[in-house]
mmCIF file of C-alpha atoms in Angstrom:
data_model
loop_
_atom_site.group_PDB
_atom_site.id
_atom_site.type_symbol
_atom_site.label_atom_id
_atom_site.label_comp_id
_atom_site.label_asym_id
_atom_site.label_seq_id
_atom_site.Cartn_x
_atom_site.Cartn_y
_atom_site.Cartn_z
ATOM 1 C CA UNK R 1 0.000 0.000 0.000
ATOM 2 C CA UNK R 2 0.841 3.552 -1.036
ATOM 3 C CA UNK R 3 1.485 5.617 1.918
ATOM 4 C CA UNK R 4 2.135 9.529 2.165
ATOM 5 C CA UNK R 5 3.723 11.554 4.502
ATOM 6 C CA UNK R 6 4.325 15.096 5.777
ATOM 7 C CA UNK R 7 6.161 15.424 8.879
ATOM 8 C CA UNK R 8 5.855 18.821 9.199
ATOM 9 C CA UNK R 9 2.215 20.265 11.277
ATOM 10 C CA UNK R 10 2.198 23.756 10.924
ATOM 11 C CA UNK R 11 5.159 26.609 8.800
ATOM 12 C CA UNK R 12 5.074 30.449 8.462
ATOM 13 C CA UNK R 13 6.114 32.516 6.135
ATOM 14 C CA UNK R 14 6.351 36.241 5.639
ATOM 15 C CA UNK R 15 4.224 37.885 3.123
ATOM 16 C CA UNK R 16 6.298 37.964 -0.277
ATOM 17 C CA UNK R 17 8.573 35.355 0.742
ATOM 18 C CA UNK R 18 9.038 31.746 -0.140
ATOM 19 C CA UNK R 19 8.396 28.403 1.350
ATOM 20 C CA UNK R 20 8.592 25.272 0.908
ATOM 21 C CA UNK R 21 6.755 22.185 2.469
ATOM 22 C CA UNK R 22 7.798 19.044 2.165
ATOM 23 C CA UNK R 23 6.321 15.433 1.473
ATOM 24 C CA UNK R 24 7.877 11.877 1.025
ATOM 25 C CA UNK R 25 5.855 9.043 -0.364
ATOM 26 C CA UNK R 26 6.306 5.283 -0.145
ATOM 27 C CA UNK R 27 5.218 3.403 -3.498
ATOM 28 C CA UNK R 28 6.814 -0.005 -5.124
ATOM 29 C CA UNK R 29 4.932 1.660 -8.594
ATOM 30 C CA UNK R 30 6.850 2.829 -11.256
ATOM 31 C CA UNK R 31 4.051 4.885 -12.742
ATOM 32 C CA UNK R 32 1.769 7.683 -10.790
ATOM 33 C CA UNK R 33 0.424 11.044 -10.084
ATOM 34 C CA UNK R 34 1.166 13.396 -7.438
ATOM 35 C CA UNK R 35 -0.546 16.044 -6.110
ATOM 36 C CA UNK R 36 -0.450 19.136 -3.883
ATOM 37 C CA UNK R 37 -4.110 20.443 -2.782
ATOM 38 C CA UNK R 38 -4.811 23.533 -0.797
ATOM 39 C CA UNK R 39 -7.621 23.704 1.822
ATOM 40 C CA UNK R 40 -9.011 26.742 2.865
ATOM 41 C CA UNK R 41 -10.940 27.650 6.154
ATOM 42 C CA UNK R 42 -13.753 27.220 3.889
ATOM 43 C CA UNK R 43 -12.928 23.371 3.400
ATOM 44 C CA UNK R 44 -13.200 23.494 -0.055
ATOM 45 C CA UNK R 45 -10.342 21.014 -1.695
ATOM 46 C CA UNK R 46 -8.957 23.183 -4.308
ATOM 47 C CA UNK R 47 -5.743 21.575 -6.560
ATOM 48 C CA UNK R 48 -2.719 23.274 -6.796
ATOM 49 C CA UNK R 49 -0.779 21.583 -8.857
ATOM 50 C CA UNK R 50 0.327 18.118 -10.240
ATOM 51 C CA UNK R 51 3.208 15.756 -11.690
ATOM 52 C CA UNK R 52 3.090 13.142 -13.789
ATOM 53 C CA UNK R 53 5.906 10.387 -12.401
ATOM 54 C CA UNK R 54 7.100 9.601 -15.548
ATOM 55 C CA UNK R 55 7.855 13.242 -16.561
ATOM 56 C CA UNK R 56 11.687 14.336 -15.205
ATOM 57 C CA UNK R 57 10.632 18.227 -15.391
ATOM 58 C CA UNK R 58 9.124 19.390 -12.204
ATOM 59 C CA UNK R 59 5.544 20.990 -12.598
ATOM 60 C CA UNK R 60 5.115 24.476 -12.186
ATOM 61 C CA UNK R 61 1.578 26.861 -12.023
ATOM 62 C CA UNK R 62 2.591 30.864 -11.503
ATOM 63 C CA UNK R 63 3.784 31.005 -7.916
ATOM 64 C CA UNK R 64 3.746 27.489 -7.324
ATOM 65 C CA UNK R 65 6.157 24.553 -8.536
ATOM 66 C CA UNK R 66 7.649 21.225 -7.344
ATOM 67 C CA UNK R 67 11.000 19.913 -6.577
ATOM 68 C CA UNK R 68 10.117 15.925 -7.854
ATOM 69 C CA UNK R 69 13.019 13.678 -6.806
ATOM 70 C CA UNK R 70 11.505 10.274 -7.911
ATOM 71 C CA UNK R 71 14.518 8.223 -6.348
ATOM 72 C CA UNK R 72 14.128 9.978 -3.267
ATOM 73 C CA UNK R 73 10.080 9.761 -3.409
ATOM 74 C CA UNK R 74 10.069 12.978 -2.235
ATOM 75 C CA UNK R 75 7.922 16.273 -3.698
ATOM 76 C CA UNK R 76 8.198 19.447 -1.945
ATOM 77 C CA UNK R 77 5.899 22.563 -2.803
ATOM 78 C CA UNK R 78 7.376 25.733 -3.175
ATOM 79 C CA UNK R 79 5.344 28.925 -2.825
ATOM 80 C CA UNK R 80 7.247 32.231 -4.201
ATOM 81 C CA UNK R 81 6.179 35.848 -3.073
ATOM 82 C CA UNK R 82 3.713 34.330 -0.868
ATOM 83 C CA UNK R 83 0.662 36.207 -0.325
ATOM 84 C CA UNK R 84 -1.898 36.485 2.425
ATOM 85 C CA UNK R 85 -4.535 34.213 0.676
ATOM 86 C CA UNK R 86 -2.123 31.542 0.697
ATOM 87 C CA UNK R 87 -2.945 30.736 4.488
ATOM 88 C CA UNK R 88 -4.536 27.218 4.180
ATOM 89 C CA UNK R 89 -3.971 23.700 4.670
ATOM 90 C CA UNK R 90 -1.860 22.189 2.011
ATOM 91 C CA UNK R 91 -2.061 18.633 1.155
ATOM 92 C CA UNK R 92 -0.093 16.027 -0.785
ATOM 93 C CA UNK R 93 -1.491 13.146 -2.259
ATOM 94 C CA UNK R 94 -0.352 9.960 -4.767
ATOM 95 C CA UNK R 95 -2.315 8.682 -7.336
ATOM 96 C CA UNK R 96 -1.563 5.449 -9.005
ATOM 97 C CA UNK R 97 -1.405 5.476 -12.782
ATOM 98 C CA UNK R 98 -2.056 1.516 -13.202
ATOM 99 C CA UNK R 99 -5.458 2.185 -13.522
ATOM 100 C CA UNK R 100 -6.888 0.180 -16.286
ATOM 101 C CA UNK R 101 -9.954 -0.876 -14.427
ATOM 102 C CA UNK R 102 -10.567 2.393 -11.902
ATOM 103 C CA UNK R 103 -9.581 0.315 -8.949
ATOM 104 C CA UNK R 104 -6.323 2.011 -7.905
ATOM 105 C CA UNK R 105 -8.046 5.585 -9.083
ATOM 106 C CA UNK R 106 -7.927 6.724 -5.410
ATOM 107 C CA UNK R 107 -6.154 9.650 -3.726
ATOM 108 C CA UNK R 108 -3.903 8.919 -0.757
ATOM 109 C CA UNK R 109 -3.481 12.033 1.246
ATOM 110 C CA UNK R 110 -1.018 12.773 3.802
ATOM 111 C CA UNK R 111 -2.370 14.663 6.924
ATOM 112 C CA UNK R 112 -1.325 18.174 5.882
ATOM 113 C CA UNK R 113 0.383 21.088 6.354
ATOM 114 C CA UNK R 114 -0.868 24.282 7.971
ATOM 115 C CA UNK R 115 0.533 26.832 6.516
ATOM 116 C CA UNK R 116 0.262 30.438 7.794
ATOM 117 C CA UNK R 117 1.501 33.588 6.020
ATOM 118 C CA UNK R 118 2.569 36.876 7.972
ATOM 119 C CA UNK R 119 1.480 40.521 7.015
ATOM 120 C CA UNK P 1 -20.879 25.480 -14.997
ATOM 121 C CA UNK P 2 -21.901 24.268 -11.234
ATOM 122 C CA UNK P 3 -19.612 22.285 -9.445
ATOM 123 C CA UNK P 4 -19.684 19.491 -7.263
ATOM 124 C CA UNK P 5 -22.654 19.919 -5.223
ATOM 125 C CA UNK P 6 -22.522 18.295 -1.520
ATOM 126 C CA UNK P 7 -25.853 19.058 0.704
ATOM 127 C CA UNK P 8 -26.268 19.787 3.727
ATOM 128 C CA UNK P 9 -23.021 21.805 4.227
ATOM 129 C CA UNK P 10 -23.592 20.884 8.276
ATOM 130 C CA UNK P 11 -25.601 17.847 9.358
ATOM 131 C CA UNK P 12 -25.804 17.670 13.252
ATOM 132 C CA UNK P 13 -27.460 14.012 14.432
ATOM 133 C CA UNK P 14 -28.073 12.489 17.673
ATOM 134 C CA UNK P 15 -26.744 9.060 18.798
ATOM 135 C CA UNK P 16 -28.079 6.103 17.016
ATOM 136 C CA UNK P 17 -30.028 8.328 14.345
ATOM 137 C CA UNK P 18 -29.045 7.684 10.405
ATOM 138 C CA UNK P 19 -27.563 10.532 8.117
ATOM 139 C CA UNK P 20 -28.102 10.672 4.340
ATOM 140 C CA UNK P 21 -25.322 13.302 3.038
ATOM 141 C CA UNK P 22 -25.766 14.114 -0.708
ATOM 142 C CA UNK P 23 -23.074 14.724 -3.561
ATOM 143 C CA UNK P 24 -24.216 15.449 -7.267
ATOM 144 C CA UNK P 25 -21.293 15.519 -9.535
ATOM 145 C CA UNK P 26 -20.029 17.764 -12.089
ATOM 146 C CA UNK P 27 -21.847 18.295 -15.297
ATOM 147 C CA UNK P 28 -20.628 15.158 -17.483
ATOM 148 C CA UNK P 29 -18.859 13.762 -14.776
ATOM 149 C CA UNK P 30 -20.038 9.950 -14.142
ATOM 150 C CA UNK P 31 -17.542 9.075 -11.225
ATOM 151 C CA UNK P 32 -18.221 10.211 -7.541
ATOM 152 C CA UNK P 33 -15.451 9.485 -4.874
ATOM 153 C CA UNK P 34 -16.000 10.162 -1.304
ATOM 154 C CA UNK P 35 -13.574 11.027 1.054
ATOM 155 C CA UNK P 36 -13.428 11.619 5.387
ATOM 156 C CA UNK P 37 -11.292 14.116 6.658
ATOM 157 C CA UNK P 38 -11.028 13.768 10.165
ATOM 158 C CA UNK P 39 -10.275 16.522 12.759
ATOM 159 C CA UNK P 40 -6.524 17.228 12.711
ATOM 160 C CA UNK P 41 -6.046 14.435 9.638
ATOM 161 C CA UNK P 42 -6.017 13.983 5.881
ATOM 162 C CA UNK P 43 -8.574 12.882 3.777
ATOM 163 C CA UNK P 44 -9.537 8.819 3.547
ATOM 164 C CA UNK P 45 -10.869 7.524 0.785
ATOM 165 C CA UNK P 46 -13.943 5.698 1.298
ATOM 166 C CA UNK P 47 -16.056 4.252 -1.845
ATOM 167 C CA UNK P 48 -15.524 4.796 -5.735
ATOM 168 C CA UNK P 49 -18.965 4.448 -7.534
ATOM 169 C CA UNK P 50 -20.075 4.758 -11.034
ATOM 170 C CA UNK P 51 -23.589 5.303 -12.410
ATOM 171 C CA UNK P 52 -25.556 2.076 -10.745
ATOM 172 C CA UNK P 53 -21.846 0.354 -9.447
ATOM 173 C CA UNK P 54 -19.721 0.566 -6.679
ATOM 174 C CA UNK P 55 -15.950 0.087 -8.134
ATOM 175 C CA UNK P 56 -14.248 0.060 -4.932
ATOM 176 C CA UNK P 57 -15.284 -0.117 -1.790
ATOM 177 C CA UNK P 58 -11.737 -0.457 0.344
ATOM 178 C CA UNK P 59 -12.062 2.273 2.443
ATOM 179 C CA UNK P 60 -15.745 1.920 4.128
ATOM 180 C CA UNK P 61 -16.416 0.632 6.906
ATOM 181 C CA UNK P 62 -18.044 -2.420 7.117
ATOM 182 C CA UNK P 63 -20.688 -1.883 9.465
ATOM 183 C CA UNK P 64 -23.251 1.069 9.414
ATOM 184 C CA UNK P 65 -21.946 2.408 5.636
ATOM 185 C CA UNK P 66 -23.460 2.542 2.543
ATOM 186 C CA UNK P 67 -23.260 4.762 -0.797
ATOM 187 C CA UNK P 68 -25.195 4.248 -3.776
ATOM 188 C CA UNK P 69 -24.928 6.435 -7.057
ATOM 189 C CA UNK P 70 -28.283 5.685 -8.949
ATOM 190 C CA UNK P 71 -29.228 6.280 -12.607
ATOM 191 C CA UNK P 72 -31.014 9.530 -11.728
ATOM 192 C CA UNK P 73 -30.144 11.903 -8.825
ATOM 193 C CA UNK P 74 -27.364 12.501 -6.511
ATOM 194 C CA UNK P 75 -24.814 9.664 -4.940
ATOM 195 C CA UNK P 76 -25.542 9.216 -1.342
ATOM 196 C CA UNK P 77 -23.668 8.294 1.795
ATOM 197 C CA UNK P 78 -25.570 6.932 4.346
ATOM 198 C CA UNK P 79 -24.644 6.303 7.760
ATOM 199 C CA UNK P 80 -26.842 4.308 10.082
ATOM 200 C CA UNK P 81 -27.033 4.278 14.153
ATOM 201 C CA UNK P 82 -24.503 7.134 14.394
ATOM 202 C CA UNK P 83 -22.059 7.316 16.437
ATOM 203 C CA UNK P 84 -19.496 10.086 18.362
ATOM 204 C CA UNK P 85 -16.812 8.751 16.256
ATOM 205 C CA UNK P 86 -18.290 9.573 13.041
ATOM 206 C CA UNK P 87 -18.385 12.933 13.266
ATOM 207 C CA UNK P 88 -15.798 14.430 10.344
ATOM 208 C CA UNK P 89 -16.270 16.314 7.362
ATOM 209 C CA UNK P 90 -17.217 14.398 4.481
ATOM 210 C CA UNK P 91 -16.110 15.186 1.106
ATOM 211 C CA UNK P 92 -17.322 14.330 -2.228
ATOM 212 C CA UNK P 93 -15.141 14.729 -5.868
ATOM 213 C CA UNK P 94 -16.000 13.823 -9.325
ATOM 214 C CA UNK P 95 -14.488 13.238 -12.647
ATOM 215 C CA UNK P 96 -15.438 12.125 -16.344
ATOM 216 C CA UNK P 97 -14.034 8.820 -16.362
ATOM 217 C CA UNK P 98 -11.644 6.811 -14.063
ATOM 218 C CA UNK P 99 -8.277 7.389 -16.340
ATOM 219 C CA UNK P 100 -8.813 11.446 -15.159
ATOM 220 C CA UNK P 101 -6.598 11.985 -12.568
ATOM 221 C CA UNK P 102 -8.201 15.392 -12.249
ATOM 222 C CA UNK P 103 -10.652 15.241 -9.753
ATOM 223 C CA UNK P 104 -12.935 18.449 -8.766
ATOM 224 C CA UNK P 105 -14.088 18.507 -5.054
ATOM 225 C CA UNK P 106 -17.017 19.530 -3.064
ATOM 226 C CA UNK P 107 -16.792 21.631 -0.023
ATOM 227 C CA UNK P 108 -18.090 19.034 2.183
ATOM 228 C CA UNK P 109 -20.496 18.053 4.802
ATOM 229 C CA UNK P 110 -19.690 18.134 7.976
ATOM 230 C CA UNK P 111 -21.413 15.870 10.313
ATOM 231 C CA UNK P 112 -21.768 16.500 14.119
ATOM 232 C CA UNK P 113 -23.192 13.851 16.310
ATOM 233 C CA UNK P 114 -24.321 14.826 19.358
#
């Protein structure tokens, strides 16, 4: 079984700085999706960005991009010139991309990150 | 273009009562997931379903939980003879077709038993 971890509770950042959180996965797959989602007090699960396993060239969406070291299992977030509506729960989930019958289409999430950003 | 629609947004239920907590999927989408997010925890994946199946039912427990995903109307999560420890939020996501791996989320129910 897949298993996903962030050991880190709770980081702050200053506003227009950068952070990083960071997540380690356990997986004997070759082939998969990761995922970092952000969760606002509102609770709604909003996706930040993704990486394909199989792609060497880490993701990136504006402010947000991923160091992906697959022989590490390891895919930190990094936020640049973080802003004050960044404050949220950040999760990282895996994905497997054996998938041929929607079995293994599940999320495993790791318990989060609370993230909060200082005026 | 509505989203993924969970109802109610708060559920509050005495001991032993059932809930019913609703999720109707995206437009076009015919997969529902649902997901429990404990206090303090990540989410756990519960039950896949398609229209009229359940694909994968790992993560529910096997006592007191059901979901169905009929032809017409919403996919439902049922829990019977609540108890204390079931109180979480509840999450519901969609997609077109299992080989997405872009799913779109609700903003959950969250269920208080008192």
């Amino acid at each position: 079984a897949q298993t996903v971890t962030q050991s880190q509770p709770e980081m702050s950042v200053q506003e227009a700085e950068t952070v990083t959180l960071s997540c380690t996965y356990d997986t004997s797959e070759s082939d998969y999706y990761l995922f970092w989602y952000k969760q606002p007090p509102s609770r709604q699960m909003i996706l930040v960005i993704r990486q394909e396993a199989y792609k060497q060239q880490n993701a990136t969406e504006n402010r947000f991009s991923v160091n992906f070291q697959k022989a590490a299992k390891s895919f930190s977030l990094k936020i640049s010139d973080s802003q004050l509506g960044d404050a949220a729960m950040y999760f990282c989930a895996y994905r497997s991309a054996n998938n041929y019958t929607g079995a293994n289409s599940k999320l495993t999430f790791g318990k989060g990150i609370t993230l909060s950003v200082r005026p | 273009n509505a989203g993924v629609m969970q109802n109610p947004r708060h559920l509050v239920r005495r001991r032993g009562q059932e809930a019913r907590l609703r999720c109707s999927p995206m437009k076009g989408h015919s997969h529902v997931y649902w997901y429990r997010q404990l206090p303090e925890e990540g989410l756990k994946f519960m039950v896949y379903l398609q229209k009229e199946n359940i694909i994968d039912e790992s993560g529910m427990p096997k006592e007191r939980f059901s979901a169905e995903f009929p032809k017409e109307g919403p996919s439902i999560l049922r829990i019977q003879q609540v108890v204390r420890g079931d109180s979480a939020a509840y999450f519901c996501a969609s997609s077109r077709d299992y080989s997405s791996y872009g799913y779109t989320f609700g903003s959950g129910t969250r269920l208080t038993v008192v």
